[in-house]
Each structure stands twice: as C-alpha cells, then as structure tokens.
Tab-separated table of C-alpha atoms in Angstrom:
chain	number	residue	atom	x	y	z
Z	17	MET	CA	-19.247	8.813	-10.408
Z	18	PRO	CA	-17.480	5.656	-11.555
Z	19	GLU	CA	-15.845	7.483	-14.488
Z	20	LEU	CA	-13.630	9.307	-11.973
Z	21	ILE	CA	-12.226	6.153	-10.357
Z	22	ASP	CA	-8.722	5.393	-11.642
Z	23	ASN	CA	-8.970	8.393	-13.958
Z	24	ALA	CA	-5.531	9.796	-14.870
Z	25	TYR	CA	-7.082	13.244	-15.276
Z	26	HIS	CA	-8.821	13.593	-11.925
Z	27	ARG	CA	-7.627	13.614	-8.310
Z	28	LEU	CA	-9.236	14.400	-4.988
Z	29	ILE	CA	-7.605	16.903	-2.643
Z	30	TRP	CA	-7.193	15.696	0.927
Z	31	TYR	CA	-6.485	18.057	3.827
Z	32	ASN	CA	-6.534	17.110	7.525
Z	33	ASP	CA	-7.868	13.625	6.720
Z	34	ARG	CA	-10.848	14.837	4.685
Z	35	ILE	CA	-11.661	15.529	1.047
Z	36	VAL	CA	-11.720	19.290	0.509
Z	37	GLY	CA	-11.682	19.553	-3.289
Z	38	GLU	CA	-10.454	18.137	-6.560
Z	39	VAL	CA	-8.178	18.788	-9.501
Z	40	SER	CA	-8.872	17.739	-13.060
Z	41	ALA	CA	-7.678	18.078	-16.626
Z	42	HIS	CA	-9.060	17.449	-20.084
Z	43	TRP	CA	-7.904	17.870	-23.663
Z	44	VAL	CA	-9.664	20.885	-25.175
Z	45	ASP	CA	-8.663	19.828	-28.676
Z	46	GLY	CA	-9.561	16.144	-28.334
Z	47	LYS	CA	-7.263	13.644	-30.024
Z	48	LEU	CA	-4.783	16.314	-31.152
Z	49	GLN	CA	-3.700	16.648	-27.514
Z	50	HIS	CA	-2.010	20.010	-27.842
Z	51	TRP	CA	-4.147	21.941	-25.336
Z	52	LEU	CA	-4.659	20.561	-21.851
Z	53	GLU	CA	-7.028	22.533	-19.642
Z	54	VAL	CA	-6.674	22.074	-15.888
Z	55	GLY	CA	-9.115	22.919	-13.161
Z	56	ILE	CA	-9.215	23.034	-9.390
Z	57	ILE	CA	-11.990	23.452	-6.881
Z	58	ILE	CA	-11.971	23.803	-3.120
Z	59	TYR	CA	-15.493	23.002	-1.997
Z	60	GLN	CA	-15.977	24.958	1.217
Z	61	LYS	CA	-15.295	28.659	1.613
Z	62	SER	CA	-13.933	27.895	5.092
Z	63	ASP	CA	-11.013	26.080	3.395
Z	64	TRP	CA	-10.153	28.991	1.097
Z	65	GLY	CA	-7.102	31.112	1.867
Z	66	LYS	CA	-5.159	28.299	3.537
Z	67	GLY	CA	-2.822	27.643	0.601
Z	68	ILE	CA	-4.444	24.271	-0.114
Z	69	ALA	CA	-5.190	25.102	-3.749
Z	70	SER	CA	-1.685	26.453	-4.408
Z	71	ILE	CA	-0.029	23.317	-3.101
Z	72	ALA	CA	-2.503	20.999	-4.836
Z	73	LEU	CA	-2.099	22.787	-8.168
Z	74	LYS	CA	1.719	22.594	-8.006
Z	75	ILE	CA	1.552	18.858	-7.302
Z	76	TRP	CA	-1.058	18.336	-10.027
Z	77	LEU	CA	0.964	20.189	-12.681
Z	78	ALA	CA	4.112	18.260	-11.761
Z	79	GLU	CA	2.166	15.002	-12.128
Z	80	LEU	CA	0.764	16.025	-15.510
Z	81	PHE	CA	4.207	17.023	-16.793
Z	82	SER	CA	5.609	13.686	-15.643
Z	83	GLN	CA	2.834	11.829	-17.528
Z	84	HIS	CA	3.365	13.618	-20.848
Z	85	GLU	CA	6.559	14.131	-22.783
Z	86	LYS	CA	5.241	17.301	-24.432
Z	87	LEU	CA	2.544	19.696	-23.306
Z	88	PRO	CA	2.466	22.544	-25.834
Z	89	HIS	CA	-0.340	24.426	-24.079
Z	90	ILE	CA	-1.789	24.213	-20.567
Z	91	GLY	CA	-4.758	26.384	-19.746
Z	92	LEU	CA	-6.246	27.298	-16.396
Z	93	ALA	CA	-9.626	28.915	-16.087
Z	94	ILE	CA	-10.440	30.601	-12.796
Z	95	SER	CA	-13.903	31.526	-11.629
Z	96	VAL	CA	-15.081	32.891	-8.319
C-alpha cells in the first residue's frame, strides 16, 4: 500500500521488534477539517491486553495535537 508510506495520518505499531498493529486518522468532514477520526488496531489477539494499544494511542494523539494548532473534534470508534 504505497499510499501509507510517508503518510502523516498513518503509523505502524512496533512491539518487541515486530509490527503488531497500526494507528490512523482521517478528516470526517473533508476540507473543513473540524472533525478528525482516529483509529487503532492490534492485529493478533495474543497481543491484546498488554497495554500496547493504550500506549500507542497516547503517543498518536500527542503527535496529532502537535501537528495541528486546533482540533475542535476528535472521534474514536471502537469495535470488537
């Protein structure tokens, strides 16, 4: 997926020298850029419950806030 290389709205999650998931974000409202939706996925169930997602999400949100002067709305959808 070349569109994910050097993409400011997508990062891979590394844990113990391997890729275990990814974080992403996209503007729900397009060019208005008032509603940023973030997502996170940990691929393998064996990696769930280790706190990886919590740490990755904190880092990801800090990075997004540092990239944007104003973020009026951030959404997070969770599915199991």
